[in-house]
Structure formats: structure tokens, C-alpha cells
Coordinates of C-alpha atoms and ligand atoms in Angstrom, one line a residue:
X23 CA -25.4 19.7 -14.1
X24 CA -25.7 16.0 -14.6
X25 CA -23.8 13.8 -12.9
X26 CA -22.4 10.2 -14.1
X27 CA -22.7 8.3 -10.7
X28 CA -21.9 5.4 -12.5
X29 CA -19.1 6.6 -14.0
X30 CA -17.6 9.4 -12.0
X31 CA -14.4 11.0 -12.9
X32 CA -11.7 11.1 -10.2
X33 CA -8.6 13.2 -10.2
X34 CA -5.8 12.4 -7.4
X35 CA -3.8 15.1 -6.5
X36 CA 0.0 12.7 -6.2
X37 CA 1.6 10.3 -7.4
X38 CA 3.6 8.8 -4.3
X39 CA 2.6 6.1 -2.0
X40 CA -0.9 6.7 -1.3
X41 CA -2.0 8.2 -5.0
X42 CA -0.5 4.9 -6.1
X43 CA -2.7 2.8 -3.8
X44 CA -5.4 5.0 -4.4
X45 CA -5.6 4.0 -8.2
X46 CA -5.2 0.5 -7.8
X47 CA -8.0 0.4 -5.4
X48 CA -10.8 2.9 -7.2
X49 CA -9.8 0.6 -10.1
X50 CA -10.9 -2.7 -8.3
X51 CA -13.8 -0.8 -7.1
X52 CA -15.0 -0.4 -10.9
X53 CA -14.0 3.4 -10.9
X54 CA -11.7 4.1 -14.2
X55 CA -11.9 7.6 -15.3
X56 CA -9.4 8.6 -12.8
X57 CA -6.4 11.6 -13.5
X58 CA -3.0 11.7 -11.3
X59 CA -1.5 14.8 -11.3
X60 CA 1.5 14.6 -10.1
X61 CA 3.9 17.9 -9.8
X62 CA 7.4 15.9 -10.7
X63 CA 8.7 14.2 -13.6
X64 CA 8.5 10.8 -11.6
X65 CA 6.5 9.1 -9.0
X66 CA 7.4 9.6 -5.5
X67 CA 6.7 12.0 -2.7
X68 CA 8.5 11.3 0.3
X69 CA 11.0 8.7 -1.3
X70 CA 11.9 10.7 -3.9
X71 CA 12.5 14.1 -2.3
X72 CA 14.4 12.0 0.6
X73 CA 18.0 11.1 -1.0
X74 CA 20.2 12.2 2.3
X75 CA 23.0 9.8 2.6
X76 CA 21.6 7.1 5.3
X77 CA 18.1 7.5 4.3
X78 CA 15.7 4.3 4.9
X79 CA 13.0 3.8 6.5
X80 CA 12.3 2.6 10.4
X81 CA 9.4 0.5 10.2
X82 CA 10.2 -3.3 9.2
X83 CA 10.2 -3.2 5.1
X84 CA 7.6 -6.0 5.7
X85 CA 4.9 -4.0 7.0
X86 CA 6.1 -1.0 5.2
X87 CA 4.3 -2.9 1.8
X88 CA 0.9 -2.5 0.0
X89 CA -1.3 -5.5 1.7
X90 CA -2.1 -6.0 -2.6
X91 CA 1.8 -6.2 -3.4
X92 CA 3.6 -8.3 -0.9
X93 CA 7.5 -8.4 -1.8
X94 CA 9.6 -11.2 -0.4
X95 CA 13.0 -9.5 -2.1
X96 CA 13.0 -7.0 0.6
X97 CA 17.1 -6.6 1.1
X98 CA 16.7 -5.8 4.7
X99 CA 14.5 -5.2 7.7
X100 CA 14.8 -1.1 7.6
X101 CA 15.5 -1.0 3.4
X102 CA 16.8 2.2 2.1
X103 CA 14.9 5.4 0.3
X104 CA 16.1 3.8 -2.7
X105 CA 14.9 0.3 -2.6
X106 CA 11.7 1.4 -0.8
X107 CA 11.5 4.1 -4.1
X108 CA 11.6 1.1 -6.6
X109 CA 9.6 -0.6 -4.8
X110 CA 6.8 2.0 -5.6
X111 CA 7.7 2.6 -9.1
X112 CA 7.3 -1.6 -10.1
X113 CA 4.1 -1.3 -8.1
X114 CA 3.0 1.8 -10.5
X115 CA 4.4 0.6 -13.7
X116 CA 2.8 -3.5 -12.8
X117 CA -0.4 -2.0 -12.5
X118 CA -0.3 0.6 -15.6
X119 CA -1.3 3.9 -13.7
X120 CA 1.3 5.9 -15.7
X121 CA -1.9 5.6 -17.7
X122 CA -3.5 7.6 -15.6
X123 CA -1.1 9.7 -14.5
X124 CA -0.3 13.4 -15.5
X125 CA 3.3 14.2 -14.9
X126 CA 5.0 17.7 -14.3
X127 CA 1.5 19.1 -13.2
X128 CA 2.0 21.0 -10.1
X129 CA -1.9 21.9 -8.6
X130 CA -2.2 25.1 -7.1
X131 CA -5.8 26.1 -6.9
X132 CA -9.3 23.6 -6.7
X133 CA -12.6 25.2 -6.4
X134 CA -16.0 23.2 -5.9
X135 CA -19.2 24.4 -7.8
X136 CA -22.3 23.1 -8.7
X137 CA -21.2 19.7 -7.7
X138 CA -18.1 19.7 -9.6
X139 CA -14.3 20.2 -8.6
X140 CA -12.0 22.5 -11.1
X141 CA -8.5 21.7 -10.5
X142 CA -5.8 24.2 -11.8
X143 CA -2.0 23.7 -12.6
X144 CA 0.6 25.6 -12.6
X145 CA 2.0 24.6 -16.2
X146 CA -1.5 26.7 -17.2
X147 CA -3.6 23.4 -17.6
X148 CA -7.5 22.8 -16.0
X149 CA -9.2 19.7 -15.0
X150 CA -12.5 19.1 -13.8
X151 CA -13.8 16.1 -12.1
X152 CA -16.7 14.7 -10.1
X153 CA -14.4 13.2 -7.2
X154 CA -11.2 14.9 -5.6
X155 CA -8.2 13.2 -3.6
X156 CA -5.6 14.9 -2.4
X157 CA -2.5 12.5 -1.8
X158 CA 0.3 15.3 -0.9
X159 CA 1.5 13.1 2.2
X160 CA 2.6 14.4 5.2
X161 CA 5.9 15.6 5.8
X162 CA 6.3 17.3 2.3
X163 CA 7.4 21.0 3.1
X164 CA 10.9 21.4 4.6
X165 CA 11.0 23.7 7.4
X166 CA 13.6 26.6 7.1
X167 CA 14.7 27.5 10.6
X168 CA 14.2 31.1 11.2
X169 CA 17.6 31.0 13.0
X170 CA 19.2 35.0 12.5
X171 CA 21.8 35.0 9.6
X172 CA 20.4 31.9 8.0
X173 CA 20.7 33.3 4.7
X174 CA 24.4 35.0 4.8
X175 CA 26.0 31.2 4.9
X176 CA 28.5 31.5 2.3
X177 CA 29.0 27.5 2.0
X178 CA 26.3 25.0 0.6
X179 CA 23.0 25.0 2.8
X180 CA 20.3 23.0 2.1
X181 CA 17.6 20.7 3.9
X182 CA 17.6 17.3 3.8
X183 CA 14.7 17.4 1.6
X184 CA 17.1 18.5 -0.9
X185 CA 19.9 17.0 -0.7
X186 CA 22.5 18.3 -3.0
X187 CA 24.5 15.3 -4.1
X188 CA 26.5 17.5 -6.3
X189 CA 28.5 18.4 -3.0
X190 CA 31.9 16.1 -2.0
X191 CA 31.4 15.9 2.3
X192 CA 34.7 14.3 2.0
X193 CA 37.3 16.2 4.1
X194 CA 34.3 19.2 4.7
X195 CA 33.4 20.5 7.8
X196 CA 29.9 19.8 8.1
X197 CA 27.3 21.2 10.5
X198 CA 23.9 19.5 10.8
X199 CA 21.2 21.4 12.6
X200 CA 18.7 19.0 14.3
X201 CA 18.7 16.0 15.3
X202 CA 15.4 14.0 14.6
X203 CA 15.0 10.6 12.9
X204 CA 16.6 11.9 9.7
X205 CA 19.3 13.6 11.5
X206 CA 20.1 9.9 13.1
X207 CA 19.9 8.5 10.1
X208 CA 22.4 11.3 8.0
X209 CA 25.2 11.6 11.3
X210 CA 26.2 8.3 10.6
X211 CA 27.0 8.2 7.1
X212 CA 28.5 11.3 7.3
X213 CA 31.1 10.8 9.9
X214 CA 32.4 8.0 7.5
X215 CA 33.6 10.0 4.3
X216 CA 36.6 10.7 4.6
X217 CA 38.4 13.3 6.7
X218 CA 34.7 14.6 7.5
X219 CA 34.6 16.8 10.5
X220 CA 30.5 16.6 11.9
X221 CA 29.3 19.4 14.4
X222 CA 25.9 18.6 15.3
X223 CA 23.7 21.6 16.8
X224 CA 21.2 19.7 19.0
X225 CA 18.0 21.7 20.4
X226 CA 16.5 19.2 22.6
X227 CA 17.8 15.6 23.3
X228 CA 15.6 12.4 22.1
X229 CA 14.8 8.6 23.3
X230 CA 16.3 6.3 20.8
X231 CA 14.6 2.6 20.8
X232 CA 17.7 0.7 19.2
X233 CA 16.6 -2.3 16.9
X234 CA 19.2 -3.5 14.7
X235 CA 19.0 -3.7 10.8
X236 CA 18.9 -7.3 9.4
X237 CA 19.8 -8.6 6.2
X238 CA 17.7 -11.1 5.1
X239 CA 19.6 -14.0 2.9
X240 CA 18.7 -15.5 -0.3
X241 CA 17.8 -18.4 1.7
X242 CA 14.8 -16.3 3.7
X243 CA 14.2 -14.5 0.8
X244 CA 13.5 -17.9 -0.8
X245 CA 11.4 -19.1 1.9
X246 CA 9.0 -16.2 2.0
X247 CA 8.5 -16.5 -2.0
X248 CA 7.6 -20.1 -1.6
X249 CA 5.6 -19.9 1.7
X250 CA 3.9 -16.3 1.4
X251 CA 1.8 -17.0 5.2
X252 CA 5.1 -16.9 6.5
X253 CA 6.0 -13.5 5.1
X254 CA 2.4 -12.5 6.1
X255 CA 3.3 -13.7 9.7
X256 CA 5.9 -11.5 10.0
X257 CA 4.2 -8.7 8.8
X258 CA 1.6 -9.0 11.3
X259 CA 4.1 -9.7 13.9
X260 CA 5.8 -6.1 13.3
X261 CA 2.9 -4.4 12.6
X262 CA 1.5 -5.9 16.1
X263 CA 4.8 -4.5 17.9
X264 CA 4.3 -0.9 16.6
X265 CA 0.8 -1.0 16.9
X266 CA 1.5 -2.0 20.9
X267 CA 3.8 0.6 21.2
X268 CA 1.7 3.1 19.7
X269 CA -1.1 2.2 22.5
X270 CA 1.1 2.9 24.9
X271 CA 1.6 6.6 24.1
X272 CA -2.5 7.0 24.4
X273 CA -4.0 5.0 26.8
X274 CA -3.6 4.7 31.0
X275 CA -4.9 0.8 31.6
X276 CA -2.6 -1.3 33.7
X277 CA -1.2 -3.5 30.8
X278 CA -0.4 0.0 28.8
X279 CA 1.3 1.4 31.7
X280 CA 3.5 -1.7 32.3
X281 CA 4.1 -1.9 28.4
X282 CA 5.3 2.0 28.5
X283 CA 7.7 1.3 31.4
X284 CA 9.2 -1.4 29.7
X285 CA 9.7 0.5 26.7
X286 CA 10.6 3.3 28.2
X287 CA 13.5 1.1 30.2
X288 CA 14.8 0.0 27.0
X289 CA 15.5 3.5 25.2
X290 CA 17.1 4.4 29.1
X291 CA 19.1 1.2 28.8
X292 CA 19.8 1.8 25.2
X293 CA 21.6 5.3 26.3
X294 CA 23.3 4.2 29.2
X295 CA 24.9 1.3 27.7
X296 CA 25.9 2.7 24.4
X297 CA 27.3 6.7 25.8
X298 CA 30.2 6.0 27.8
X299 CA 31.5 9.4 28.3
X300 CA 28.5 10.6 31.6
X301 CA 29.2 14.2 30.1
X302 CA 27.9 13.4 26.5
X303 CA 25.2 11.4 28.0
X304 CA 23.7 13.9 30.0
X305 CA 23.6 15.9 27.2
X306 CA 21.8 13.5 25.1
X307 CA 19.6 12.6 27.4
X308 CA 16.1 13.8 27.4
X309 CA 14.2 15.7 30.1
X310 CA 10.9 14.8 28.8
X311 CA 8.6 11.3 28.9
X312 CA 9.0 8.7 26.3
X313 CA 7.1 8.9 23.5
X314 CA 6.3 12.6 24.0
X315 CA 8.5 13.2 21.0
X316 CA 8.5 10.5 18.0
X317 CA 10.6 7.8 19.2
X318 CA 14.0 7.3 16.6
X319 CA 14.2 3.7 16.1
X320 CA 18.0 3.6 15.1
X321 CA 20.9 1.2 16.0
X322 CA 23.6 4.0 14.8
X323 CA 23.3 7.3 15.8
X324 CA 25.3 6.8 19.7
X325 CA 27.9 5.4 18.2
X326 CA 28.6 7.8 15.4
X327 CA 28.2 10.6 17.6
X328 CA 30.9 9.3 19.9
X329 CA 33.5 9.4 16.9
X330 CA 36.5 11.2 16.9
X331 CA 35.4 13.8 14.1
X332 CA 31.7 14.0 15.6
X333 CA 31.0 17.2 18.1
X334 CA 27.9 17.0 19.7
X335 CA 26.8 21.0 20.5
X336 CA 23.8 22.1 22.7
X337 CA 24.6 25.4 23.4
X338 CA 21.5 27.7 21.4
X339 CA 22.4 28.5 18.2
X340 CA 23.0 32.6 18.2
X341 CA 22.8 33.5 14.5
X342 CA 24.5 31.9 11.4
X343 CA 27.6 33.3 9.7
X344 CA 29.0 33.5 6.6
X345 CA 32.2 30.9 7.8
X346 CA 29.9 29.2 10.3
X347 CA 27.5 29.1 13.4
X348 CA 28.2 31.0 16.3
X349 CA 26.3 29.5 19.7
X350 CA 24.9 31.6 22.6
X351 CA 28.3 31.4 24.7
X352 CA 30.2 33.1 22.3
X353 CA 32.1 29.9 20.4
X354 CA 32.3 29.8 16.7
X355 CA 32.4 26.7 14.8
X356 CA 33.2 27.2 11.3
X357 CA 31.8 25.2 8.4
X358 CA 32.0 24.3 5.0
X359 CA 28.9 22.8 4.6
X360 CA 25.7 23.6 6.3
X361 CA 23.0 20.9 6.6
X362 CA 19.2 21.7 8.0
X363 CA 17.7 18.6 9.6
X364 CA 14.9 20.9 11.2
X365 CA 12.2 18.9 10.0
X366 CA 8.4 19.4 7.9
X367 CA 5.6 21.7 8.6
X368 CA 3.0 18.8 9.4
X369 CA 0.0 20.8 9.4
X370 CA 0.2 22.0 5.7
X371 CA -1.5 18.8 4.2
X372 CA -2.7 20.2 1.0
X373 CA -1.4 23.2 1.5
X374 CA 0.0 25.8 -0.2
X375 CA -2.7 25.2 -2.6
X376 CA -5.3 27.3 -3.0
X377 CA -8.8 24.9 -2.0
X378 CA -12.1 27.0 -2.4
X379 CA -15.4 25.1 -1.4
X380 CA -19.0 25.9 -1.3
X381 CA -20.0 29.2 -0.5
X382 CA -16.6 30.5 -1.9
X383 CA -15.0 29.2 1.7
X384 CA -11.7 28.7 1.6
X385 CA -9.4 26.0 3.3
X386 CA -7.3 28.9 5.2
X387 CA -10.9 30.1 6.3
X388 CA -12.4 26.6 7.2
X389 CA -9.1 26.1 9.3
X390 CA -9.0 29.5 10.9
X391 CA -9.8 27.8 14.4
X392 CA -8.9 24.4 13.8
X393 CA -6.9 22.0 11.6
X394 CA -9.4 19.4 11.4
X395 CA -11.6 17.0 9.4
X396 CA -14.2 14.3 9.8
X397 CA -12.8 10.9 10.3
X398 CA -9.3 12.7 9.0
X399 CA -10.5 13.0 5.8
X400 CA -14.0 14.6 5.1
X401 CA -14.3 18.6 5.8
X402 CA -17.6 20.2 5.8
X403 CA -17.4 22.4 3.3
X404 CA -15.4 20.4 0.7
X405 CA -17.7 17.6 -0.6
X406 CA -16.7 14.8 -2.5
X407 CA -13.0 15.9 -1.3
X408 CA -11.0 13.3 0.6
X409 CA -8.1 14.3 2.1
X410 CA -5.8 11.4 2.8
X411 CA -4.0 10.9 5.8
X412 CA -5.2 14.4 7.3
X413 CA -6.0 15.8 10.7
X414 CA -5.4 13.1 13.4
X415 CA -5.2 10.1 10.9
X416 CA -2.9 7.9 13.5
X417 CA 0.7 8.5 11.9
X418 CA 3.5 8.3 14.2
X419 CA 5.4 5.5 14.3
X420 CA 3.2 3.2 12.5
X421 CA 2.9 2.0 8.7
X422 CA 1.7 4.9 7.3
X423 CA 0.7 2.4 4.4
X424 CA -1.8 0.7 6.6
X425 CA -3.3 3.8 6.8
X426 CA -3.7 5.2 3.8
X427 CA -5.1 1.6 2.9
X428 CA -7.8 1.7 5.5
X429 CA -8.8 5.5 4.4
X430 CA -9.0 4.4 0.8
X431 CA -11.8 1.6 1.6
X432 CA -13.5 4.2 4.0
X433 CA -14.0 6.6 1.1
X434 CA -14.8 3.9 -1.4
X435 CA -17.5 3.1 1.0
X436 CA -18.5 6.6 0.6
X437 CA -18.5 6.5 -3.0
X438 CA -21.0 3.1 -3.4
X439 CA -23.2 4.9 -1.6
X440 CA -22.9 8.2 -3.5
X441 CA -23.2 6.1 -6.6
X442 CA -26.6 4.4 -5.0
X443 CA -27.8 8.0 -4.5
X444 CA -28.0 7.6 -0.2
X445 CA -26.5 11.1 -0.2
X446 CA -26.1 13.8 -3.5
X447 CA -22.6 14.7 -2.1
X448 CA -20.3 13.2 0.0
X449 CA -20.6 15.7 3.1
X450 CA -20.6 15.1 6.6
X451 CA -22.5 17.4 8.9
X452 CA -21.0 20.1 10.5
X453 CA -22.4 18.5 13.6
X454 CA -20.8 15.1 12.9
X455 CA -17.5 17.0 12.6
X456 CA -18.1 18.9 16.1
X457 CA -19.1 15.7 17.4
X458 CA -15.6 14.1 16.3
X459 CA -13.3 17.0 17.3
X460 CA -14.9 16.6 20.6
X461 CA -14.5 13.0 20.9
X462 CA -10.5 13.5 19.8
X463 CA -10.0 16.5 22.3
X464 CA -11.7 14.3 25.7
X465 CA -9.0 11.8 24.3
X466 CA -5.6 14.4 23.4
X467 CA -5.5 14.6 27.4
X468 CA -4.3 11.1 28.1
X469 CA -2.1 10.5 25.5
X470 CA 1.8 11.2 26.5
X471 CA 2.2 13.8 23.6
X472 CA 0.4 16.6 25.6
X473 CA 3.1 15.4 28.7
X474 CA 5.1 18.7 28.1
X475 CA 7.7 18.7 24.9
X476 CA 7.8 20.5 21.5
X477 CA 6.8 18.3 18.7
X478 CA 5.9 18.0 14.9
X479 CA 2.6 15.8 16.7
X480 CA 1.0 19.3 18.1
X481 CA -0.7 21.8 16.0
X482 CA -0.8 25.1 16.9
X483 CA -3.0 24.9 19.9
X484 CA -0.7 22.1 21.3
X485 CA -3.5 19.2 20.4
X486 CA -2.3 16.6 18.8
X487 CA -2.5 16.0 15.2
X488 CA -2.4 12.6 15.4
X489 CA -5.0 10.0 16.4
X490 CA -5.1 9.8 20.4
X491 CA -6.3 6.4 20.7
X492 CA -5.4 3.0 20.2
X493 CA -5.6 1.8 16.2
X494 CA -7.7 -1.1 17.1
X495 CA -10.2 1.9 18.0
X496 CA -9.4 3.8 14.8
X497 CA -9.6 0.8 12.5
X498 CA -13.0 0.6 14.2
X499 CA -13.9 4.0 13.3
X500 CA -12.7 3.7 10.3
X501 CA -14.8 0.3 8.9
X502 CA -18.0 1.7 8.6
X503 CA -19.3 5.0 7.1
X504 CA -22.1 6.2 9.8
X505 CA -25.7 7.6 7.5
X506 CA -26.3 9.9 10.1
X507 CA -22.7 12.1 9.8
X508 CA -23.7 12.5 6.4
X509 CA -26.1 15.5 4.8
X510 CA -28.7 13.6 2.5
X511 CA -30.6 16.4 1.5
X512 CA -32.8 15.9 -1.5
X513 CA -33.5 12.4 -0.4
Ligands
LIG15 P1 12.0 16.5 13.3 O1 11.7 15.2 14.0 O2 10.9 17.4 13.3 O3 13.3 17.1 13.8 C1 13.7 18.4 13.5 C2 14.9 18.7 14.3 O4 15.3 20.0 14.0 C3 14.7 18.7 15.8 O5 15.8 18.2 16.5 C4 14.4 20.1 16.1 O6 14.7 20.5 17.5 C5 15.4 20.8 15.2 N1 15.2 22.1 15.0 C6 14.1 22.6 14.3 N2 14.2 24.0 14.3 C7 15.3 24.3 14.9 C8 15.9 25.6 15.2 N3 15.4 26.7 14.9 N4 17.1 25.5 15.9 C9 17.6 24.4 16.3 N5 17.1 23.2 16.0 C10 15.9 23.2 15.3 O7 12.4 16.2 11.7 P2 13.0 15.0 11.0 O8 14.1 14.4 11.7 O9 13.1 15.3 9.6 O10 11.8 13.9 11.1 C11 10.5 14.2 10.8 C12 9.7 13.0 10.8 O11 10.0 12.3 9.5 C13 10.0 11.9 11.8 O12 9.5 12.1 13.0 C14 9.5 10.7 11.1 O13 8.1 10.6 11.3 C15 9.8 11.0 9.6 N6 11.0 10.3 9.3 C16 10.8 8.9 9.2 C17 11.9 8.2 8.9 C18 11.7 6.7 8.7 O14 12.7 6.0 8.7 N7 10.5 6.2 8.7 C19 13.1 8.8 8.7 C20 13.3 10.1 8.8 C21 12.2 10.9 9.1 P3 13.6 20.4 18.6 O15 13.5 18.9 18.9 O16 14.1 21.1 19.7 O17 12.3 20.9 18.0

């Protein structure tokens, strides 16, 4: 089969945040016979699955922006699903990729072949292309708790995934399992409808960094139109924080090791000052290191759960009932309303399609020891497959924009030289990839993850999933495609 190096064809599995990016960028890069398929009848991923009362997003809306589409009308400092949502869609519709884009195609099977990816949809419908991306996200399939009884709750139950607005919480007894960075978010806007009674089943205790929202006035707003370096300032300013705080969590030098302590003071100070009653706050406090867990950034959640109609439980849950939950000492707490804040299942990427590369291997085979691929993205037996933000890209409380931006230019790197013809596929060796599991595993050690908790960071072997280093080190990594971790037979 011929190929069209020139003129390859590209189809992007999403149309959320990083499919979105993905298109502008192949675009600039001269590549236009590009396909979304996207499974909904809108743009969106995480922002539009995510409508739970409270929902926004904890990284500073300024750094939470394309580098290509800076927006001085952010409302506040931690803007909600919604305004982050439109955000996205003015980006898609400014840069005309509903052109591109195929909605209400859900993908369930790719297979490579003689240098070619088919892609097949559920609605019955087959693409080929020369180029795959999948841009599925991360945190895209609710985890069901397999807590006994789940099923015989006779109330509404649903995840926060999907959320069912058709449901009145006012004067409901609601029970929220979990209590992660969504949980933190929800508790508080739902101990304020009215006559709400909130019983909150919490597993395992977490460190909350509190920064306060802001809102920025017309005044700000104003100045950041007229003097973009300023909004750029601040951008880099927030983005510097979290990318300190990040290094923290992976690295033992002296500096990093002051910097944790000091964090790690202020979530300690954050509890003590804000939980009055000692008895609550021993219950909410963790028995684990900082950062071992995603820290919640959240100015809320203490003071919600010290309301009047709030009940904080920690006793395991036994099974689930068809009036309620019932708790390992024998109490019953009836519901109404049954809400599961247990989380995603982060090491699906892609998944549950079906991927089939060469040699007929399939993902579920390629993964059987190990969730992993080259530089996060590249795996062995998939060529010209990028997988965005996949094994150990560095997600965590960072911009996970930033990310996706810095994997797009490290595959169009790959593509120019595909297109000059250094390499007939985009591959790297399965030596390349041993070489960079080992180089993440010498690193998984240090970082405070592996310090003893349960978290959506591990896989299954308890490694994290996430970049152990410092991002300075993974932008490194990341700006400049290595010849020699690529197969260039034929040349
Ligand atoms: P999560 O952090 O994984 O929390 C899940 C919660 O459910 C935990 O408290 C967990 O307890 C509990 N849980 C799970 N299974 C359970 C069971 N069988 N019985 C009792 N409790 C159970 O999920 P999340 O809160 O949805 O957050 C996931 C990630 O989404 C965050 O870490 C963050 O990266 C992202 N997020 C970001 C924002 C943002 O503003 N940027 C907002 C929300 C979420 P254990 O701790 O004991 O496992």
C-alpha cells in the first residue's frame, strides 16, 4: 500500500480538551485530512460528563487555558465545569473543527495492518487512516463500588459522572460515598438546598491545601485584555506554584524536602484551624504523608462538613439497603438519595475498546504485565498510534492542558520525520520502551506516592502511573524525539 506522507490522514479518537488541541495544532503543522470521532452529541469529555452541583476546576483558570487561546474573561480563579465547558466549545467552534469532527461515533475496535489503522464505531460506521490518536482523557470511566447490596438501593443512585439533575436534593436525605476532590467540591453545595440532610461515608481521611476562590472584576478582567504579559505572568506564576509542589512529591534534595514540610504544615494548619470539634478532626485527619494521595485544593469542604445537617461517617460500610446504608457496627442510616463519589478507573486510557496491533497483539495482551508506553504515548506494537496523556504522563495536580500541549508537539515531531522518511512507521523499540520503564521504576521509589496509601496514582503493581520526576525533567524528555528509540528498518 502506498502511503501519502505528505498528506497523511489522521483520525482522533475525542473531542474534549486534548482532541480539540490536537486539531488546532496538526492543522498549523500543515496536516488537514484529520477525522474526530467523538462518541457524544457535543464536545466535551470530562467537562461535559462532570455536571455535579459544585463542580469546577482546582487549578487557577489561568493556567487551566490552551497556551494558543488565552482568555482574560475568566470569572474566577477556580471557574466552574460550566464556564470551563464553554470555554472549550468557543475554542472548537473559533477554529472550525466541527469540520472535522464526527459526532455520536462511539469507537470500539482499531486494528493496524499493512501500515494502516481501521477504526470501527459502534453506530456500524468504518474509518481508515494513516495516523491514530486516541484523546479519551483520563478519568473517564466511573468506578462502581463493589460494596454488597449496591444494587437493591431503592432511591436514586448514581455517580457523579452522572449526575441526574432530574432529582430535587431539597429536603432529601442524601448519602455521598467518598470523599475525594469531587466529593469536596459536591458536600458543599449540597448541605445548602434546602432541608438537605448529608451523611458522608468516608474510607480514608485526606490533606486539604485551602486556597480561596477569587473573583476577578471587570476592572482585572480589563487589564488583562489590554496588557496580555500580565495575564501571561500570572499564568506562569500558578503554573510555577503547582509545578513546585509537584517536585516535592518526587524528589529528596534539601530545598524539596524543606518545600514538602512547608506544605505539608499548611494542609496540618488548614485542619487544625478550621475543625473545631478534636473528635471530628481526628477523624478527618489522615494517617498517611502528604501528597501520597492527590492533594484537594478546596477552601469549603471543613466547613460544610461541620454544618448542622452534615454527618461525617467512618465506620466501613457493611452492605447497602434498600432504605439506606448500614456500617460495620451495626447503625443504619437511611437515605433518599444515594450518591457514589468513588472515583475513575485511571488505568483504562483507551480502554474498553478493542486495539489490535501488529501481529494481531492486542492492547489487553501488550498490557498483560505492564500498563505502559514509550515517553507515555508510543507502545511497541501500535505504530503510528499516540496515546495521549497515557502511562506516567505527569497528571496530578498539574495543568493537564500543559500536558497534552507538550505531547502534541512531541508526536508532531514524530510525524515531520515520518513524513521525511527517517523511520517507515512511527515505532519505538521494544528496547527503548524497557529502557524507559526502567528509568521510571529507579525513580517510583522516591517519590511520596509509593509512602504507603491507596491511590488512583498506583496501578496494579502499586507503581505509579504518573511521572516520578520533576516536570522540568519531563518537559526535557519530552522536547526532542531520540533516532535511536525508533525502528528505522528499510532505511
Ligand atoms: P477519588 O479521588 O478516586 O476518590 C474516590 C473516593 O471514593 C475516595 O474517598 C475513596 O476512598 C472512595 N471509595 C472508593 N471506593 C470505595 C468503597 N468501596 N467504599 C468506600 N469508599 C470508597 O475520586 P474523585 O474524588 O472523583 O477524584 C478523582 C480525581 O479527579 C481527582 O483526584 C482529580 O484528579 C480529579 N478531579 C479534579 C477536580 C478539579 O477540580 N481539577 C475535581 C474533581 C476531581 P479511599 O480514599 O479509601 O480509596
Amino acid at each position: 500500500m502506498t502511503i501519502n506522507r505528505q498528506d497523511p490522514s489522521v483520525i482522533i479518537i475525542g473531542a474534549g480538551m486534548t482532541g480539540i488541541q490536537l486539531v488546532i495544532k496538526l492543522k498549523e503543522a500543515g496536516i488537514n485530512n484529520i477525522t474526530v470521532l467523538e462518541k457524544s452529541t457535543t464536545i466535551g469529555g470530562t467537562w461535559r460528563e462532570n455536571t455535579y452541583p459544585g463542580v469546577a476546576c482546582d487549578v487557577p483558570s489561568h493556567a487551566y487555558t490552551y497556551s494558543f487561546a488565552p482568555n482574560p474573561d475568566w470569572s474566577n480563579l477556580f471557574p466552574s465545569g460550566k464556564e470551563i465547558y464553554q470555554y472549550f466549545e468557543s475554542v472548537f467552534y473559533q477554529h472550525d473543527i466541527d469540520r472535522y469532527t464526527n459526532f455520536s461515533e462511539t469507537v470500539i475496535r482499531c486494528v493496524y495492518n499493512k501500515q494502516q489503522w481501521t477504526v470501527e464505531t459502534q453506530q456500524g460506521n468504518c474509518y481508515t487512516a494513516d495516523l491514530l490518536f486516541s484523546a479519551t482523557g483520563i478519568l473517564h470511566q466511573p468506578v462502581t463500588p463493589s460494596i454488597p447490596g449496591i444494587d437493591e438501593f431503592e432511591g436514586p443512585a448514581f455517580h457523579t459522572a452522572r449526575w441526574d439533575h432530574s432529582i430535587d436534593l431539597a429536603g432529601k436525605r442524601i448519602g455521598v460515598i467518598g470523599t475525594g476532590s469531587t466529593a469536596a467540591q459536591l458536600i458543599p453545595e449540597i448541605v445548602k438546598r434546602p432541608n438537605s440532610d448529608v451523611t458522608v461515608f468516608q474510607r480514608t481521611p485526606q490533606w486539604i491545601t485551602r486556597v480561596e476562590d477569587k473573583v476577578f472584576t471587570e476592572q482585572e478582567k480589563q487589564r488583562f485584555r489590554e496588557k496580555p504579559h500580565r495575564m501571561q505572568r500570572f499564568k506562569r506564576f500558578a503554573l510555577y506554584i503547582f509545578e513546585l509542589g509537584t517536585s516535592t512529591l518526587t524528589g529528596n534534595s534539601w530545598w524539596q524536602k524543606w518545600m514538602y514540610t512547608l506544605f505539608s504544615y499548611t494542609a496540618k494548619r488548614n485542619l487544625n484551624n478550621s475543625i473545631k470539634d478534636p473528635v471530628l478532626r481526628a477523624k478527618l485527619t489522615p494517617d498517611y504523608k502528604f501528597g501520597c494521595k492527590r492533594v484537594i485544593i478546596n477552601s469549603t469542604y471543613y466547613d460544610a462538613i461541620q454544618q448542622d445537617n452534615a454527618h461525617l461517617v467512618t465506620d466501613s460500610i457493611e452492605r447497602v439497603e434498600a432504605k439506606g446504608v448500614r456500617t460495620s457496627n451495626g447503625d443504619f442510616h437511611p437515605l433518599d438519595i444515594l450518591v457514589l463519589s468513588t472515583g475513575f478507573d485511571a488505568s483504562a486510557f483507551m480502554r474498553p475498546m478493542e486495539f489490535i496491533g501488529e501481529q494481531g497483539v492486542t492492547i489487553e495482551q501488550a498490557w498483560q504485565n505492564k500498563i505502559q508506553a514509550y515517553r507515555s504515548m508510543l507502545i511497541p506494537q501500535f505504530p503510528n498510534f499516540f496515546l495521549m496523556l497515557g502511562p506516567n504522563s505527569p497528571i496530578g495536580n498539574y495543568s493537564i492542558i500543559a500536558i497534552s500541549e507538550i505531547q502534541t508537539d512531541y508526536a508532531i515531531q514524530a510525524i515531520k520525520l515520518w513524513q521525511k522518511g527517517t523511520f517507515d512507521t512511527i515505532k519505538a523499540r521494544p528496547e527503548a520502551m524497557e529502557q524507559w520503564s526502567a528509568m521510571l521504576k529507579s525513580k517510583m521509589g522516591k517519590t511520596v506516592w509509593t509512602s504507603g496509601c491507596n491511590s488512583w496514582y498506583l496501578d496494579a503493581d502499586g507503581d505509579p502511573l504518573s511521572w516520578p520526576d520533576s516536570w522540568k525533567n519531563w518537559v526535557q524528555a519530552m522536547s526532542q524525539i531520540d533516532l535511536k528509540d525508533f525502528v528505522t528498518e528499510g532505511h
